[in-house]
CSV table of C-alpha atoms and ligand atoms in Angstrom, one decimal:
chain,number,residue,atom,x,y,z
T,299,MET,CA,-117.5,88.0,93.2
T,300,ARG,CA,-115.8,91.4,92.7
T,301,ALA,CA,-113.9,93.3,95.3
T,302,PRO,CA,-116.1,96.3,96.3
T,303,SER,CA,-113.4,98.9,96.4
T,304,ALA,CA,-110.5,100.3,94.4
T,305,GLN,CA,-111.6,98.4,91.3
T,306,THR,CA,-111.4,100.1,87.9
T,307,SER,CA,-114.8,100.1,86.3
T,308,GLU,CA,-115.4,98.1,83.2
T,309,ALA,CA,-116.0,101.4,81.3
T,310,ASP,CA,-112.6,102.7,82.4
T,311,VAL,CA,-111.0,99.4,81.2
T,312,VAL,CA,-112.5,99.8,77.8
T,313,ALA,CA,-111.6,103.6,77.6
T,314,GLY,CA,-108.0,102.7,78.6
T,315,LEU,CA,-107.9,100.0,75.9
T,316,ARG,CA,-109.2,102.4,73.3
T,317,ALA,CA,-106.6,105.0,74.1
T,318,VAL,CA,-103.9,102.3,73.7
T,319,PHE,CA,-105.3,101.1,70.4
T,320,ASP,CA,-105.6,104.6,69.1
T,321,ASP,CA,-102.0,105.4,69.9
T,322,GLY,CA,-101.0,103.0,67.1
T,323,ARG,CA,-98.6,100.8,69.1
T,324,THR,CA,-100.2,97.6,68.1
T,325,LEU,CA,-99.7,98.1,64.3
T,326,PRO,CA,-96.0,97.1,64.0
T,327,LEU,CA,-95.5,93.4,63.7
T,328,GLU,CA,-92.6,93.8,66.2
T,329,TRP,CA,-95.0,94.7,68.9
T,330,ARG,CA,-97.2,91.7,68.1
T,331,ARG,CA,-94.2,89.4,68.2
T,332,ARG,CA,-93.2,90.7,71.6
T,333,GLN,CA,-96.7,89.9,72.9
T,334,LEU,CA,-96.6,86.4,71.5
T,335,ASN,CA,-93.1,85.8,72.8
T,336,GLY,CA,-94.3,87.0,76.2
T,337,LEU,CA,-97.2,84.6,76.1
T,338,GLN,CA,-94.9,81.8,75.2
T,339,ARG,CA,-92.7,82.6,78.2
T,340,LEU,CA,-95.8,82.7,80.4
T,341,VAL,CA,-97.0,79.3,79.5
T,342,THR,CA,-93.5,77.8,79.6
T,343,GLN,CA,-92.1,79.4,82.7
T,344,ARG,CA,-95.4,79.3,84.7
T,345,GLU,CA,-96.7,76.0,83.5
T,346,ARG,CA,-96.7,74.7,87.1
T,347,ASP,CA,-98.6,77.6,88.5
T,348,LEU,CA,-101.2,77.3,85.7
T,349,ALA,CA,-101.5,73.5,86.1
T,350,ALA,CA,-101.9,73.9,89.9
T,351,ALA,CA,-104.7,76.5,89.4
T,352,VAL,CA,-106.5,74.2,87.0
T,353,LYS,CA,-106.1,71.3,89.4
T,354,ALA,CA,-107.6,73.4,92.2
T,355,ASP,CA,-110.5,74.3,90.0
T,356,LEU,CA,-111.2,71.0,88.3
T,357,GLY,CA,-109.2,68.3,90.0
T,358,ARG,CA,-107.3,67.5,86.8
T,359,ASP,CA,-103.7,66.2,86.7
T,360,ALA,CA,-100.9,68.3,85.3
T,361,MET,CA,-100.4,66.1,82.2
T,362,THR,CA,-104.0,66.4,81.1
T,363,THR,CA,-103.7,70.2,81.5
T,364,PHE,CA,-100.6,70.2,79.4
T,365,LEU,CA,-102.2,68.1,76.7
T,366,ALA,CA,-105.5,69.9,76.6
T,367,ASP,CA,-104.8,73.5,77.7
T,368,ILE,CA,-101.1,74.5,77.6
T,369,GLY,CA,-99.7,72.4,74.7
T,370,PRO,CA,-102.3,73.7,72.2
T,371,VAL,CA,-101.7,77.3,73.3
T,372,ARG,CA,-97.9,76.8,72.8
T,373,ALA,CA,-98.5,75.3,69.4
T,374,GLU,CA,-100.8,78.2,68.4
T,375,ILE,CA,-98.2,80.7,69.5
T,376,GLY,CA,-95.4,79.0,67.6
T,377,HIS,CA,-97.5,78.7,64.5
T,378,SER,CA,-98.5,82.4,64.7
T,379,LEU,CA,-94.9,83.6,65.2
T,380,ARG,CA,-93.8,81.6,62.2
T,381,SER,CA,-96.7,82.7,60.0
T,382,LEU,CA,-97.3,86.3,61.2
T,383,SER,CA,-95.6,88.2,58.5
T,384,ARG,CA,-97.3,86.1,55.8
T,385,TRP,CA,-100.8,86.4,57.4
T,386,ALA,CA,-100.4,90.2,57.9
T,387,SER,CA,-99.1,90.9,54.4
T,388,PRO,CA,-101.3,92.2,51.7
T,389,ARG,CA,-102.9,89.3,49.7
T,390,ARG,CA,-102.8,90.3,46.0
T,391,VAL,CA,-105.9,89.6,43.9
T,392,ARG,CA,-106.4,89.7,40.2
T,393,VAL,CA,-107.4,93.0,38.7
T,394,PRO,CA,-109.9,92.9,35.8
T,395,VAL,CA,-108.6,94.1,32.4
T,396,ALA,CA,-110.9,97.1,32.4
T,397,LEU,CA,-109.3,98.3,35.7
T,398,ARG,CA,-105.7,98.1,34.6
T,399,PRO,CA,-103.2,99.4,35.2
T,400,GLY,CA,-103.9,98.8,38.8
T,401,ARG,CA,-103.1,96.6,41.8
T,402,ALA,CA,-105.6,95.1,44.2
T,403,ALA,CA,-105.0,93.4,47.5
T,404,VAL,CA,-106.8,92.3,50.7
T,405,GLU,CA,-105.0,94.2,53.5
T,406,PRO,CA,-105.7,92.9,57.0
T,407,ARG,CA,-106.2,95.6,59.7
T,408,PRO,CA,-106.6,95.0,63.4
T,409,LYS,CA,-110.3,95.3,64.4
T,410,GLY,CA,-109.5,97.3,67.6
T,411,ILE,CA,-110.8,96.4,71.0
T,412,VAL,CA,-111.6,92.8,71.5
T,413,LEU,CA,-113.6,91.3,74.3
T,414,VAL,CA,-112.9,87.6,75.1
T,415,ILE,CA,-115.3,85.8,77.4
T,416,GLY,CA,-114.1,82.3,78.4
T,417,ALA,CA,-115.7,79.2,79.7
T,418,TRP,CA,-114.5,77.2,82.7
T,419,ASN,CA,-113.8,73.8,81.3
T,420,PHE,CA,-110.5,74.5,79.6
T,421,PRO,CA,-109.8,77.7,81.4
T,422,ILE,CA,-106.4,78.4,79.9
T,423,LEU,CA,-107.0,77.2,76.4
T,424,LEU,CA,-110.3,79.1,76.0
T,425,THR,CA,-108.8,82.4,77.1
T,426,LEU,CA,-105.3,82.3,75.9
T,427,GLN,CA,-105.8,80.7,72.5
T,428,PRO,CA,-108.2,83.5,71.3
T,429,LEU,CA,-105.8,86.0,73.0
T,430,VAL,CA,-102.9,84.7,70.8
T,431,SER,CA,-104.9,85.3,67.6
T,432,ALA,CA,-106.2,88.7,68.7
T,433,LEU,CA,-102.8,90.0,69.6
T,434,ALA,CA,-101.2,88.5,66.4
T,435,ALA,CA,-103.8,90.5,64.5
T,436,GLY,CA,-102.8,93.7,66.4
T,437,ASN,CA,-105.7,94.2,68.7
T,438,VAL,CA,-106.0,95.2,72.4
T,439,VAL,CA,-108.0,92.8,74.5
T,440,ALA,CA,-110.3,92.7,77.6
T,441,LEU,CA,-110.2,89.1,78.9
T,442,LYS,CA,-113.0,87.8,81.1
T,443,PRO,CA,-112.3,84.3,82.3
T,444,SER,CA,-115.0,82.2,83.9
T,445,GLU,CA,-115.8,82.6,87.5
T,446,LEU,CA,-116.3,78.8,87.8
T,447,ALA,CA,-112.6,78.4,87.4
T,448,PRO,CA,-111.6,81.0,90.0
T,449,GLU,CA,-108.1,79.9,90.7
T,450,THR,CA,-107.2,80.0,87.0
T,451,ALA,CA,-108.9,83.3,86.6
T,452,ALA,CA,-106.8,84.7,89.5
T,453,VAL,CA,-103.5,83.3,88.2
T,454,LEU,CA,-104.1,84.8,84.8
T,455,GLU,CA,-105.0,88.1,86.3
T,456,ARG,CA,-101.8,88.0,88.4
T,457,LEU,CA,-99.4,86.7,85.8
T,458,LEU,CA,-100.4,88.1,82.4
T,459,PRO,CA,-99.4,91.8,83.1
T,460,ALA,CA,-95.8,90.6,83.7
T,461,TYR,CA,-95.5,88.9,80.3
T,462,VAL,CA,-97.5,91.1,77.9
T,463,ASP,CA,-98.2,94.8,77.4
T,464,ALA,CA,-100.3,95.4,80.6
T,465,GLU,CA,-102.0,98.4,79.0
T,466,ALA,CA,-103.1,96.4,76.0
T,467,VAL,CA,-104.3,93.2,77.7
T,468,ARG,CA,-106.7,93.7,80.7
T,469,VAL,CA,-108.0,90.8,82.7
T,470,VAL,CA,-111.4,91.5,84.2
T,471,THR,CA,-112.6,88.8,86.7
T,472,GLY,CA,-116.1,88.1,87.9
T,473,GLY,CA,-119.3,86.4,86.8
T,474,ALA,CA,-122.4,87.2,84.8
T,475,GLU,CA,-122.8,90.6,86.3
T,476,VAL,CA,-119.3,91.7,85.2
T,477,SER,CA,-119.9,90.2,81.7
T,478,THR,CA,-123.2,92.2,81.5
T,479,THR,CA,-121.5,95.4,82.4
T,480,LEU,CA,-118.7,94.8,79.9
T,481,LEU,CA,-121.2,93.9,77.2
T,482,ALA,CA,-122.9,97.3,77.6
T,483,GLU,CA,-119.6,98.8,76.3
T,484,ARG,CA,-118.7,99.1,72.6
T,485,PHE,CA,-116.2,96.6,71.4
T,486,ASP,CA,-114.9,96.0,67.9
T,487,HIS,CA,-115.2,92.3,68.2
T,488,ILE,CA,-116.6,89.9,70.8
T,489,PHE,CA,-115.3,86.4,71.1
T,490,PHE,CA,-117.4,84.3,73.4
T,491,THR,CA,-117.0,80.6,74.5
T,492,GLY,CA,-119.9,79.1,76.5
T,493,SER,CA,-123.4,77.9,76.3
T,494,THR,CA,-125.9,78.4,73.6
T,495,ARG,CA,-128.2,80.2,76.1
T,496,VAL,CA,-125.6,82.8,77.1
T,497,GLY,CA,-124.4,83.0,73.4
T,498,ARG,CA,-127.8,84.4,72.6
T,499,ILE,CA,-127.5,87.0,75.4
T,500,VAL,CA,-124.0,88.0,74.0
T,501,ALA,CA,-125.3,88.3,70.4
T,502,GLU,CA,-128.2,90.5,71.6
T,503,ALA,CA,-125.9,92.8,73.5
T,504,ALA,CA,-123.5,93.0,70.5
T,505,ALA,CA,-126.3,93.8,68.1
T,506,LEU,CA,-126.9,97.1,69.9
T,507,HIS,CA,-123.4,98.3,68.8
T,508,LEU,CA,-123.4,96.3,65.6
T,509,THR,CA,-120.3,94.5,67.0
T,510,PRO,CA,-119.2,91.4,65.1
T,511,THR,CA,-119.2,88.2,67.3
T,512,THR,CA,-117.6,84.8,67.3
T,513,LEU,CA,-119.7,82.4,69.3
T,514,GLU,CA,-118.1,79.1,70.3
T,515,LEU,CA,-121.0,77.2,71.7
T,516,GLY,CA,-122.0,73.7,72.7
T,517,GLY,CA,-124.4,71.0,71.5
T,518,LYS,CA,-124.7,67.3,71.2
T,519,SER,CA,-121.8,65.9,69.1
T,520,PRO,CA,-122.7,62.4,67.8
T,521,VAL,CA,-120.5,59.4,67.0
T,522,ILE,CA,-121.6,57.0,64.3
T,523,VAL,CA,-120.1,53.5,64.7
T,524,ALA,CA,-120.6,51.5,61.5
T,525,ALA,CA,-120.8,47.7,61.6
T,526,ASP,CA,-117.5,47.6,59.7
T,527,ALA,CA,-115.6,49.8,62.2
T,528,ASP,CA,-112.6,48.5,64.1
T,529,LEU,CA,-114.6,48.1,67.4
T,530,ASP,CA,-111.5,47.8,69.7
T,531,VAL,CA,-110.0,51.0,68.4
T,532,ALA,CA,-113.4,52.8,68.3
T,533,ALA,CA,-114.1,51.9,71.9
T,534,ARG,CA,-110.7,52.9,73.1
T,535,ARG,CA,-110.7,56.2,71.3
T,536,ILE,CA,-114.3,57.1,72.3
T,537,ALA,CA,-113.6,56.2,75.9
T,538,TRP,CA,-110.5,58.3,76.0
T,539,ALA,CA,-112.2,61.3,74.5
T,540,LYS,CA,-115.2,61.0,76.8
T,541,CYS,CA,-113.0,60.9,79.9
T,542,VAL,CA,-111.0,64.0,79.0
T,543,ASN,CA,-112.0,66.5,81.7
T,544,THR,CA,-114.6,64.0,82.9
T,545,GLY,CA,-116.7,64.6,79.8
T,546,GLN,CA,-116.9,68.3,80.4
T,547,ALA,CA,-115.6,69.2,76.9
T,548,CYS,CA,-117.4,70.9,74.1
T,549,LEU,CA,-116.0,68.4,71.6
T,550,ALA,CA,-116.7,65.3,73.8
T,551,PRO,CA,-118.7,62.6,72.1
T,552,ASP,CA,-122.2,63.3,73.4
T,553,TYR,CA,-124.0,60.1,72.2
T,554,ILE,CA,-123.2,57.1,70.0
T,555,LEU,CA,-125.3,55.7,67.1
T,556,VAL,CA,-124.2,52.1,66.6
T,557,GLU,CA,-125.3,49.7,63.9
T,558,ALA,CA,-127.5,46.9,65.4
T,559,PRO,CA,-125.3,43.9,64.4
T,560,VAL,CA,-122.3,45.1,66.4
T,561,ARG,CA,-124.2,46.8,69.3
T,562,ASP,CA,-123.5,44.2,71.9
T,563,ALA,CA,-119.9,43.6,70.9
T,564,PHE,CA,-119.2,47.3,70.9
T,565,ARG,CA,-121.0,47.9,74.2
T,566,THR,CA,-118.8,45.3,76.0
T,567,ARG,CA,-115.6,46.9,74.6
T,568,LEU,CA,-116.8,50.4,75.4
T,569,VAL,CA,-117.7,49.7,79.1
T,570,GLU,CA,-114.3,48.1,79.6
T,571,ALA,CA,-112.4,50.9,77.8
T,572,LEU,CA,-114.3,53.6,79.8
T,573,ARG,CA,-113.3,52.0,83.1
T,574,GLY,CA,-109.6,52.2,82.2
T,575,ALA,CA,-109.8,55.7,80.6
T,576,ALA,CA,-111.6,57.1,83.7
T,577,ALA,CA,-109.0,55.7,86.1
T,578,ALA,CA,-106.2,57.1,84.0
T,579,GLN,CA,-107.7,60.6,83.8
T,580,PRO,CA,-109.0,61.6,87.2
T,581,GLY,CA,-111.2,64.7,87.6
T,582,ARG,CA,-114.4,65.9,89.0
T,583,ILE,CA,-117.6,67.6,88.1
T,584,VAL,CA,-117.1,71.4,88.3
T,585,ASP,CA,-119.8,72.2,90.9
T,586,ARG,CA,-122.8,70.9,92.8
T,587,ARG,CA,-125.3,72.3,90.3
T,588,GLN,CA,-123.7,70.5,87.4
T,589,PHE,CA,-123.4,67.3,89.5
T,590,ASP,CA,-127.1,67.4,90.3
T,591,ARG,CA,-128.0,68.1,86.7
T,592,LEU,CA,-126.0,65.0,85.6
T,593,ALA,CA,-127.4,62.8,88.3
T,594,GLY,CA,-130.9,63.9,87.1
T,595,LEU,CA,-130.1,63.0,83.4
T,596,LEU,CA,-129.0,59.6,84.5
T,597,ARG,CA,-132.0,58.9,86.7
T,598,ASP,CA,-134.5,59.9,84.1
T,599,SER,CA,-132.8,58.4,81.0
T,600,GLY,CA,-135.3,55.6,80.5
T,601,GLY,CA,-132.4,53.3,79.3
T,602,GLU,CA,-130.3,50.5,80.7
T,603,VAL,CA,-127.5,52.2,82.8
T,604,VAL,CA,-124.1,50.5,83.1
T,605,GLY,CA,-121.6,52.2,85.5
T,606,GLY,CA,-122.0,55.8,86.8
T,607,ALA,CA,-120.9,55.3,90.4
T,608,VAL,CA,-120.9,58.6,92.3
T,609,ASP,CA,-119.0,60.1,95.2
T,610,GLU,CA,-121.3,63.0,96.0
T,611,ALA,CA,-119.1,64.6,98.6
T,612,ALA,CA,-116.1,64.7,96.2
T,613,LEU,CA,-118.4,65.6,93.2
T,614,ARG,CA,-117.0,62.6,91.4
T,615,MET,CA,-118.9,60.5,88.9
T,616,GLY,CA,-117.7,57.4,87.1
T,617,PRO,CA,-118.5,57.0,83.4
T,618,ALA,CA,-121.9,55.7,82.6
T,619,VAL,CA,-123.1,54.0,79.5
T,620,VAL,CA,-126.9,54.3,78.9
T,621,VAL,CA,-128.1,51.8,76.3
T,622,ASP,CA,-131.1,52.9,74.3
T,623,PRO,CA,-132.4,55.8,76.4
T,624,ALA,CA,-135.9,57.2,75.8
T,625,PRO,CA,-135.6,59.4,72.7
T,626,ASN,CA,-137.5,62.2,74.4
T,627,SER,CA,-135.5,62.0,77.7
T,628,ARG,CA,-133.5,65.1,78.7
T,629,LEU,CA,-130.4,62.9,78.2
T,630,MET,CA,-131.2,62.8,74.5
T,631,GLN,CA,-132.3,66.4,74.2
T,632,ASP,CA,-129.8,68.5,76.2
T,633,GLU,CA,-126.0,68.7,75.8
T,634,ILE,CA,-124.7,66.2,78.4
T,635,PHE,CA,-121.3,67.8,79.3
T,636,GLY,CA,-120.3,65.1,81.7
T,637,PRO,CA,-119.3,61.4,81.9
T,638,ILE,CA,-122.6,59.9,80.6
T,639,LEU,CA,-122.6,58.2,77.2
T,640,PRO,CA,-125.8,57.1,75.6
T,641,VAL,CA,-125.6,54.3,73.0
T,642,VAL,CA,-128.4,54.3,70.6
T,643,THR,CA,-129.0,51.3,68.3
T,644,VAL,CA,-129.7,52.1,64.7
T,645,PRO,CA,-130.5,49.7,61.8
T,646,SER,CA,-128.1,51.3,59.4
T,647,VAL,CA,-125.7,54.1,58.8
T,648,ASP,CA,-128.3,55.8,56.7
T,649,GLU,CA,-130.6,55.7,59.7
T,650,ALA,CA,-127.9,57.2,61.8
T,651,VAL,CA,-127.5,60.0,59.3
T,652,ARG,CA,-131.2,60.7,59.4
T,653,PHE,CA,-131.1,60.8,63.2
T,654,VAL,CA,-128.3,63.4,63.1
T,655,ARG,CA,-130.0,65.5,60.4
T,656,GLN,CA,-133.3,65.7,62.4
T,657,ARG,CA,-131.4,67.5,65.2
T,658,PRO,CA,-129.6,70.8,65.4
T,659,ASP,CA,-126.2,70.9,63.6
T,660,PRO,CA,-123.6,69.8,66.2
T,661,LEU,CA,-120.2,71.3,67.1
T,662,ALA,CA,-118.5,68.0,66.0
T,663,LEU,CA,-119.4,64.8,64.2
T,664,TYR,CA,-117.4,61.6,64.4
T,665,VAL,CA,-117.7,58.5,62.3
T,666,PHE,CA,-115.9,55.2,62.8
T,667,THR,CA,-115.7,53.0,59.7
T,668,GLU,CA,-113.1,51.0,57.8
T,669,PHE,CA,-114.6,52.2,54.5
T,670,SER,CA,-113.7,55.6,53.3
T,671,ALA,CA,-116.9,55.6,51.1
T,672,THR,CA,-119.0,55.3,54.2
T,673,ALA,CA,-117.2,58.1,55.9
T,674,ASP,CA,-117.5,60.3,52.8
T,675,ALA,CA,-121.3,59.5,52.5
T,676,VAL,CA,-121.8,60.5,56.2
T,677,LEU,CA,-119.8,63.7,55.7
T,678,ALA,CA,-121.6,64.6,52.5
T,679,ALA,CA,-125.1,64.1,54.1
T,680,THR,CA,-124.5,66.1,57.3
T,681,THR,CA,-123.2,69.4,58.6
T,682,SER,CA,-121.2,70.1,61.8
T,683,GLY,CA,-118.7,72.6,63.1
T,684,THR,CA,-115.9,70.2,62.6
T,685,ALA,CA,-115.7,66.4,62.0
T,686,ALA,CA,-113.2,63.6,62.4
T,687,VAL,CA,-113.1,60.1,60.9
T,688,ASN,CA,-111.8,57.2,63.2
T,689,HIS,CA,-110.7,59.6,65.9
T,690,LEU,CA,-112.1,62.3,68.2
T,691,LEU,CA,-111.0,65.8,69.5
T,692,GLN,CA,-107.8,65.8,67.5
T,693,GLN,CA,-109.2,68.0,64.7
T,694,LEU,CA,-108.6,70.7,67.3
T,695,LEU,CA,-104.9,70.2,67.1
T,696,VAL,CA,-104.4,70.7,63.4
T,697,PRO,CA,-103.1,74.3,63.3
T,698,ASP,CA,-104.9,75.5,60.2
T,699,LEU,CA,-108.2,73.7,60.5
T,700,PRO,CA,-110.9,76.3,61.4
T,701,PHE,CA,-112.4,75.5,64.8
T,702,GLY,CA,-116.0,76.7,65.4
T,703,GLY,CA,-119.6,75.7,65.3
T,704,VAL,CA,-122.5,76.1,62.9
T,705,GLY,CA,-126.1,77.1,63.7
T,706,PRO,CA,-126.9,76.6,67.4
T,707,SER,CA,-123.3,75.3,68.0
T,708,GLY,CA,-121.9,78.6,67.1
T,709,MET,CA,-120.8,81.1,64.5
T,710,GLY,CA,-117.3,82.1,63.2
T,711,ALA,CA,-114.1,80.2,63.8
T,712,TYR,CA,-110.5,80.5,65.0
T,713,HIS,CA,-107.2,78.8,65.1
T,714,GLY,CA,-104.3,79.5,62.8
T,715,ARG,CA,-104.8,81.8,59.9
T,716,VAL,CA,-108.6,81.6,60.3
T,717,GLY,CA,-108.1,83.0,63.9
T,718,PHE,CA,-105.9,85.8,62.6
T,719,ASP,CA,-108.6,86.7,60.0
T,720,THR,CA,-111.3,86.5,62.6
T,721,PHE,CA,-109.7,89.3,64.6
T,722,SER,CA,-108.8,91.3,61.4
T,723,HIS,CA,-110.8,93.5,59.2
T,724,LEU,CA,-110.0,92.3,55.7
T,725,ARG,CA,-109.9,95.6,53.8
T,726,GLY,CA,-110.1,95.5,50.1
T,727,VAL,CA,-107.8,98.1,48.5
T,728,LEU,CA,-107.4,99.1,44.9
T,729,ARG,CA,-104.5,101.2,43.9
T,730,ARG,CA,-104.4,102.8,40.4
T,731,PRO,CA,-101.9,105.3,38.8
T,732,THR,CA,-103.2,108.7,37.7
T,733,THR,CA,-102.0,108.1,34.2
T,734,PRO,CA,-103.3,107.1,31.8
T,735,ASP,CA,-106.7,108.8,32.3
T,736,PRO,CA,-108.5,108.5,28.9
T,737,SER,CA,-111.6,110.5,28.3
T,738,ILE,CA,-113.4,107.5,26.9
T,739,ALA,CA,-113.5,106.2,30.5
T,740,TYR,CA,-116.0,108.9,31.4
T,741,PRO,CA,-119.6,109.5,30.1
T,742,PRO,CA,-121.1,110.4,27.7
T,743,TYR,CA,-120.0,107.1,26.1
T,744,GLY,CA,-119.8,106.7,22.4
T,745,PRO,CA,-120.9,103.5,20.7
T,746,ALA,CA,-117.4,102.0,20.6
T,747,THR,CA,-116.8,102.7,24.3
T,748,ARG,CA,-120.2,101.2,25.1
T,749,ARG,CA,-119.3,98.1,23.3
T,750,LEU,CA,-116.0,97.9,25.2
T,751,LEU,CA,-117.5,98.6,28.6
T,752,ARG,CA,-120.1,95.9,28.0
T,753,ARG,CA,-117.5,93.5,26.9
T,754,PHE,CA,-115.0,94.1,29.8
T,755,LEU,CA,-117.2,95.2,32.7
T,756,GLY,CA,-120.1,92.8,32.5
X,988,NAD,P1,-121.7,79.7,80.3
X,988,NAD,O1,-122.4,80.1,79.0
X,988,NAD,O2,-122.5,79.5,81.5
X,988,NAD,O3,-120.6,80.8,80.7
X,988,NAD,C1,-119.6,81.2,79.8
X,988,NAD,C2,-119.1,82.6,80.1
X,988,NAD,O4,-120.2,83.5,80.1
X,988,NAD,C3,-118.6,82.7,81.6
X,988,NAD,O5,-117.4,83.6,81.5
X,988,NAD,C4,-119.7,83.4,82.3
X,988,NAD,O6,-119.2,84.3,83.3
X,988,NAD,C5,-120.4,84.2,81.2
X,988,NAD,N1,-121.8,84.4,81.5
X,988,NAD,C6,-122.6,83.6,82.2
X,988,NAD,N2,-123.9,84.1,82.2
X,988,NAD,C7,-123.8,85.3,81.5
X,988,NAD,C8,-124.8,86.3,81.2
X,988,NAD,N3,-126.1,86.2,81.6
X,988,NAD,N4,-124.4,87.3,80.5
X,988,NAD,C9,-123.1,87.4,80.0
X,988,NAD,N5,-122.2,86.6,80.3
X,988,NAD,C10,-122.5,85.5,81.1
X,988,NAD,O7,-120.9,78.4,79.8
X,988,NAD,P2,-119.9,77.5,80.8
X,988,NAD,O8,-120.8,76.7,81.7
X,988,NAD,O9,-118.8,78.2,81.2
X,988,NAD,O10,-119.4,76.5,79.7
X,988,NAD,C11,-120.1,75.3,79.2
X,988,NAD,C12,-120.7,75.5,77.8
X,988,NAD,O11,-119.7,76.1,77.0
X,988,NAD,C13,-121.1,74.2,77.2
X,988,NAD,O12,-122.3,74.4,76.5
X,988,NAD,C14,-120.0,73.9,76.2
X,988,NAD,O13,-120.3,73.1,75.1
X,988,NAD,C15,-119.6,75.3,75.8
X,988,NAD,N6,-118.2,75.3,75.3
X,988,NAD,C16,-118.0,75.5,74.0
X,988,NAD,C17,-116.7,75.5,73.6
X,988,NAD,C18,-116.4,75.7,72.1
X,988,NAD,O14,-115.2,76.0,71.8
X,988,NAD,N7,-117.3,75.7,71.2
X,988,NAD,C19,-115.6,75.3,74.5
X,988,NAD,C20,-115.9,75.0,75.8
X,988,NAD,C21,-117.2,75.1,76.2
């Protein structure tokens, strides 16, 4: 909820940001480096405050917050500082013979005023990581953290102005009503992380101003476990990934397709591994509404449920494996976003691929196999935002791998150079000298010039 008085309106925030951008201060790389160094100090010096806020919001321990939120932000800042002058430099491209002498280059320009709307589940990562790329690219930013992680939103609002140019980065707190007011303003780029449903609302609002958007959305990310997979490692890694943030992660394995001959052996290992992983990564469901939704998914799954003990008062839910749920159950239709893991038996990897292809393209796809040919065949036959072979989530940590969705799981990407480019306009510039300026370059064209033009310009 927003404070009723003395609050600057969203329109004032945007007007203030535009004035700052127009004064040109964000263009020098020196200014951008100062912002990145400031952010690095913030996440280093204030790690405890940030982790405490996340713990209050999500019940997560500080180490998980370091690994999942703060560490990747620090890595992104370091990578951006090291790469900034290269990313921001003109990128020379070849000039065709007919246009010589001349030089051509892609020259990145900041887009201008960026709106970042974050989700609650990794409330530092999903706000600060896009902020790093937006500032590196020389933009000014309005940052709207999620109201479902209110302590983290408050700590960001309080601390950020002390570490970055407070006129160029404005934190606006509140829920959907604040987002709606912000979205009525004209931005030069909107970067949204959240549900596919709200992603559509954001895209509609952006269309009115023809504002480009990056939409980091959700979906059902499958894991294919082939009969030749190392089942111990697969179970341990899948269980770890599913228990990060109690399954409330966009990249979490949503469901597993396992080849029939190894189904029982795999299930036994998975149940065991989940028990250990959940105990080692305590956390809770974010709110009552999500808790009830998950309980409903479990109740109506139509499959055999193993685990899933709940403590309603504390909003805690143990990991549950659901073996062969009903294909038309909500569990198999909606993004789960919690500690429930359906295991669907398939006769073959080909059948698993068919299953995935019949559904919307997911944010991530995972395959466990000891044969690279099997992995290659799965990757060749499917599309997903990102993919990983024999591991999960870690594709997020490779600095220059684009991170984003495809189709209903999102559009656009960020991280590393792709993030810099997302927040830049890549202007194509041709520079030519005024001499020579031969008259044959202008019409009317004689027969010889026509031949030359056809040869060199077609
Ligand atoms: P959400 O869509 O409910 O909310 C996201 C943001 O949108 C919040 O800041 C919220 O205040 C704002 N919002 C809510 N309703 C709005 C409206 N009507 N108009 C404008 N803004 C509105 O999502 P969530 O519950 O915070 O996050 C969970 C979803 O996010 C899951 O689907 C998950 O997969 C997805 N997600 C995706 C990524 C990714 O990187 N692709 C990362 C994390 C979460």
